Amino acid sequence: VQLQASGGGLDQAGGSLRLSCTASGISFSSYAMGWFRQAPGKEREFVASISMAGGTTIYADIVKGRFTISRDNAKNTVYLQMNSLKPEDTAVYYCAKSRRHSVSTSPGMYDSWGQGTLVTVSS
């Protein structure tokens, strides 16, 4: 299993970025996917998750209404659209493949992780 994340970068507060994560080596449409992030000196935290068909999504309260997770199963890719960015969104963002079809906030439910992509938001 390989998960390749991209799209991170530097943006100003209030701006937008879109992260992408392309999977290979798996039956992508059979699994839920998730995004997590880890800020310097902090533990990894849940951001968003999407079910295998994309019909169900869940978000961390701190990103709800600003971030949108989506997927294109034909392209084996999951996206994270991030709007109204804040400096506290600065972190390395990781995509992850779930062990199951349904959404989950728990890192323990994910068994494959991408390499991470850095998002930096300046004030």
PDB file of C-alpha atoms in Angstrom:
ATOM      1  CA  VAL A   1       0.000   0.000   0.000  1.00  0.00           C
ATOM      2  CA  GLN A   2       1.289   3.417  -0.922  1.00  0.00           C
ATOM      3  CA  LEU A   3      -0.344   6.742  -0.079  1.00  0.00           C
ATOM      4  CA  GLN A   4       1.150   9.810  -1.712  1.00  0.00           C
ATOM      5  CA  ALA A   5       0.030  13.141  -0.309  1.00  0.00           C
ATOM      6  CA  SER A   6       0.569  16.477  -2.000  1.00  0.00           C
ATOM      7  CA  GLY A   7      -0.713  20.035  -2.056  1.00  0.00           C
ATOM      8  CA  GLY A   8       0.731  21.438   1.112  1.00  0.00           C
ATOM      9  CA  GLY A   9       2.485  24.771   1.206  1.00  0.00           C
ATOM     10  CA  LEU A  10       2.500  28.224   2.666  1.00  0.00           C
ATOM     11  CA  ASP A  11      -0.564  30.393   2.768  1.00  0.00           C
ATOM     12  CA  GLN A  12      -1.835  33.404   4.634  1.00  0.00           C
ATOM     13  CA  ALA A  13      -4.612  33.331   7.177  1.00  0.00           C
ATOM     14  CA  GLY A  14      -7.951  33.324   5.425  1.00  0.00           C
ATOM     15  CA  GLY A  15      -6.569  31.558   2.380  1.00  0.00           C
ATOM     16  CA  SER A  16      -7.289  28.153   0.904  1.00  0.00           C
ATOM     17  CA  LEU A  17      -5.332  25.034   0.044  1.00  0.00           C
ATOM     18  CA  ARG A  18      -6.356  21.664  -1.353  1.00  0.00           C
ATOM     19  CA  LEU A  19      -4.539  18.528  -0.332  1.00  0.00           C
ATOM     20  CA  SER A  20      -4.601  15.379  -2.427  1.00  0.00           C
ATOM     21  CA  CYS A  21      -3.696  11.823  -1.530  1.00  0.00           C
ATOM     22  CA  THR A  22      -3.414   9.153  -4.199  1.00  0.00           C
ATOM     23  CA  ALA A  23      -3.413   5.499  -3.222  1.00  0.00           C
ATOM     24  CA  SER A  24      -1.889   2.522  -4.959  1.00  0.00           C
ATOM     25  CA  GLY A  25      -1.737  -1.144  -4.135  1.00  0.00           C
ATOM     26  CA  ILE A  26      -5.209  -1.327  -2.626  1.00  0.00           C
ATOM     27  CA  SER A  27      -8.816  -1.637  -3.670  1.00  0.00           C
ATOM     28  CA  PHE A  28      -9.310   2.035  -2.896  1.00  0.00           C
ATOM     29  CA  SER A  29     -13.093   2.082  -3.165  1.00  0.00           C
ATOM     30  CA  SER A  30     -13.403  -0.605  -0.478  1.00  0.00           C
ATOM     31  CA  TYR A  31     -12.104   1.491   2.388  1.00  0.00           C
ATOM     32  CA  ALA A  32     -12.866   4.656   4.257  1.00  0.00           C
ATOM     33  CA  MET A  33     -10.111   7.262   4.210  1.00  0.00           C
ATOM     34  CA  GLY A  34      -9.064   9.912   6.659  1.00  0.00           C
ATOM     35  CA  TRP A  35      -6.922  12.968   7.183  1.00  0.00           C
ATOM     36  CA  PHE A  36      -4.988  13.639  10.364  1.00  0.00           C
ATOM     37  CA  ARG A  37      -2.529  16.360  11.291  1.00  0.00           C
ATOM     38  CA  GLN A  38       0.331  16.881  13.694  1.00  0.00           C
ATOM     39  CA  ALA A  39       1.516  20.298  14.770  1.00  0.00           C
ATOM     40  CA  PRO A  40       5.000  20.828  16.216  1.00  0.00           C
ATOM     41  CA  GLY A  41       5.157  19.560  19.771  1.00  0.00           C
ATOM     42  CA  LYS A  42       1.647  18.141  19.668  1.00  0.00           C
ATOM     43  CA  GLU A  43       0.091  14.751  19.194  1.00  0.00           C
ATOM     44  CA  ARG A  44      -1.422  13.656  15.921  1.00  0.00           C
ATOM     45  CA  GLU A  45      -5.092  14.619  15.756  1.00  0.00           C
ATOM     46  CA  PHE A  46      -8.055  13.652  13.643  1.00  0.00           C
ATOM     47  CA  VAL A  47      -9.215  16.083  10.960  1.00  0.00           C
ATOM     48  CA  ALA A  48     -11.740  14.360   8.695  1.00  0.00           C
ATOM     49  CA  SER A  49     -12.903  10.993   7.436  1.00  0.00           C
ATOM     50  CA  ILE A  50     -14.954   9.805   4.466  1.00  0.00           C
ATOM     51  CA  SER A  51     -16.705   6.477   3.906  1.00  0.00           C
ATOM     52  CA  MET A  52     -15.758   4.147   1.090  1.00  0.00           C
ATOM     53  CA  ALA A  53     -18.409   5.446  -1.301  1.00  0.00           C
ATOM     54  CA  GLY A  54     -18.146   9.029  -0.087  1.00  0.00           C
ATOM     55  CA  GLY A  55     -21.664   9.214   1.268  1.00  0.00           C
ATOM     56  CA  THR A  56     -20.683   9.842   4.873  1.00  0.00           C
ATOM     57  CA  THR A  57     -18.172  12.353   6.201  1.00  0.00           C
ATOM     58  CA  ILE A  58     -17.186  13.475   9.673  1.00  0.00           C
ATOM     59  CA  TYR A  59     -15.005  16.321  10.846  1.00  0.00           C
ATOM     60  CA  ALA A  60     -13.188  17.493  13.909  1.00  0.00           C
ATOM     61  CA  ASP A  61     -15.067  20.370  15.481  1.00  0.00           C
ATOM     62  CA  ILE A  62     -12.126  22.696  14.958  1.00  0.00           C
ATOM     63  CA  VAL A  63     -12.304  22.363  11.164  1.00  0.00           C
ATOM     64  CA  LYS A  64     -16.042  21.849  10.681  1.00  0.00           C
ATOM     65  CA  GLY A  65     -17.456  24.362   8.237  1.00  0.00           C
ATOM     66  CA  ARG A  66     -14.007  25.250   6.901  1.00  0.00           C
ATOM     67  CA  PHE A  67     -12.622  21.948   5.587  1.00  0.00           C
ATOM     68  CA  THR A  68     -14.230  19.512   3.163  1.00  0.00           C
ATOM     69  CA  ILE A  69     -13.126  15.950   2.542  1.00  0.00           C
ATOM     70  CA  SER A  70     -14.030  14.259  -0.727  1.00  0.00           C
ATOM     71  CA  ARG A  71     -12.882  11.372  -2.857  1.00  0.00           C
ATOM     72  CA  ASP A  72     -12.727  10.253  -6.455  1.00  0.00           C
ATOM     73  CA  ASN A  73     -12.673   6.465  -6.510  1.00  0.00           C
ATOM     74  CA  ALA A  74     -11.978   6.409 -10.242  1.00  0.00           C
ATOM     75  CA  LYS A  75      -8.713   8.235  -9.530  1.00  0.00           C
ATOM     76  CA  ASN A  76      -7.911   6.459  -6.236  1.00  0.00           C
ATOM     77  CA  THR A  77      -7.632   9.888  -4.660  1.00  0.00           C
ATOM     78  CA  VAL A  78      -8.942  11.565  -1.528  1.00  0.00           C
ATOM     79  CA  TYR A  79      -8.951  15.341  -1.143  1.00  0.00           C
ATOM     80  CA  LEU A  80      -9.031  17.828   1.686  1.00  0.00           C
ATOM     81  CA  GLN A  81     -10.228  21.288   0.704  1.00  0.00           C
ATOM     82  CA  MET A  82      -9.155  23.746   3.392  1.00  0.00           C
ATOM     83  CA  ASN A  83     -10.739  27.197   3.435  1.00  0.00           C
ATOM     84  CA  SER A  84     -10.526  30.105   5.871  1.00  0.00           C
ATOM     85  CA  LEU A  85      -7.171  28.858   7.039  1.00  0.00           C
ATOM     86  CA  LYS A  86      -5.894  29.912  10.452  1.00  0.00           C
ATOM     87  CA  PRO A  87      -2.359  29.935  11.841  1.00  0.00           C
ATOM     88  CA  GLU A  88      -3.383  27.127  14.197  1.00  0.00           C
ATOM     89  CA  ASP A  89      -3.988  24.926  11.140  1.00  0.00           C
ATOM     90  CA  THR A  90      -0.226  24.826  10.642  1.00  0.00           C
ATOM     91  CA  ALA A  91       0.795  21.161  10.779  1.00  0.00           C
ATOM     92  CA  VAL A  92       1.958  18.176   8.809  1.00  0.00           C
ATOM     93  CA  TYR A  93      -1.147  16.612   7.285  1.00  0.00           C
ATOM     94  CA  TYR A  94      -1.352  12.858   6.812  1.00  0.00           C
ATOM     95  CA  CYS A  95      -3.783  10.825   4.785  1.00  0.00           C
ATOM     96  CA  ALA A  96      -4.625   7.358   6.024  1.00  0.00           C
ATOM     97  CA  LYS A  97      -6.461   4.256   4.877  1.00  0.00           C
ATOM     98  CA  SER A  98      -9.033   2.795   7.230  1.00  0.00           C
ATOM     99  CA  ARG A  99      -9.334  -0.887   8.089  1.00  0.00           C
ATOM    100  CA  ARG A 100     -13.080  -0.562   7.473  1.00  0.00           C
ATOM    101  CA  HIS A 101     -15.726   0.788   5.078  1.00  0.00           C
ATOM    102  CA  SER A 102     -17.102   3.343   7.507  1.00  0.00           C
ATOM    103  CA  VAL A 103     -15.763   6.590   8.929  1.00  0.00           C
ATOM    104  CA  SER A 104     -13.738   6.746  12.122  1.00  0.00           C
ATOM    105  CA  THR A 105     -11.967   9.358  14.200  1.00  0.00           C
ATOM    106  CA  SER A 106      -9.572   6.906  15.866  1.00  0.00           C
ATOM    107  CA  PRO A 107      -6.017   6.595  14.516  1.00  0.00           C
ATOM    108  CA  GLY A 108      -6.095   2.955  15.577  1.00  0.00           C
ATOM    109  CA  MET A 109      -8.700   2.228  12.909  1.00  0.00           C
ATOM    110  CA  TYR A 110      -6.252   3.213  10.161  1.00  0.00           C
ATOM    111  CA  ASP A 111      -3.589   0.803   8.997  1.00  0.00           C
ATOM    112  CA  SER A 112      -1.709   2.657   6.275  1.00  0.00           C
ATOM    113  CA  TRP A 113      -0.368   6.205   6.368  1.00  0.00           C
ATOM    114  CA  GLY A 114       1.046   8.597   3.814  1.00  0.00           C
ATOM    115  CA  GLN A 115       4.290  10.462   4.289  1.00  0.00           C
ATOM    116  CA  GLY A 116       2.667  13.748   5.244  1.00  0.00           C
ATOM    117  CA  THR A 117       2.559  17.144   3.607  1.00  0.00           C
ATOM    118  CA  LEU A 118       3.376  20.367   5.441  1.00  0.00           C
ATOM    119  CA  VAL A 119       0.836  23.177   5.638  1.00  0.00           C
ATOM    120  CA  THR A 120       2.019  26.497   7.018  1.00  0.00           C
ATOM    121  CA  VAL A 121      -0.409  29.340   7.628  1.00  0.00           C
ATOM    122  CA  SER A 122       0.975  32.749   8.452  1.00  0.00           C
ATOM    123  CA  SER A 123      -0.928  35.421  10.328  1.00  0.00           C
TER     124      SER A 123
END
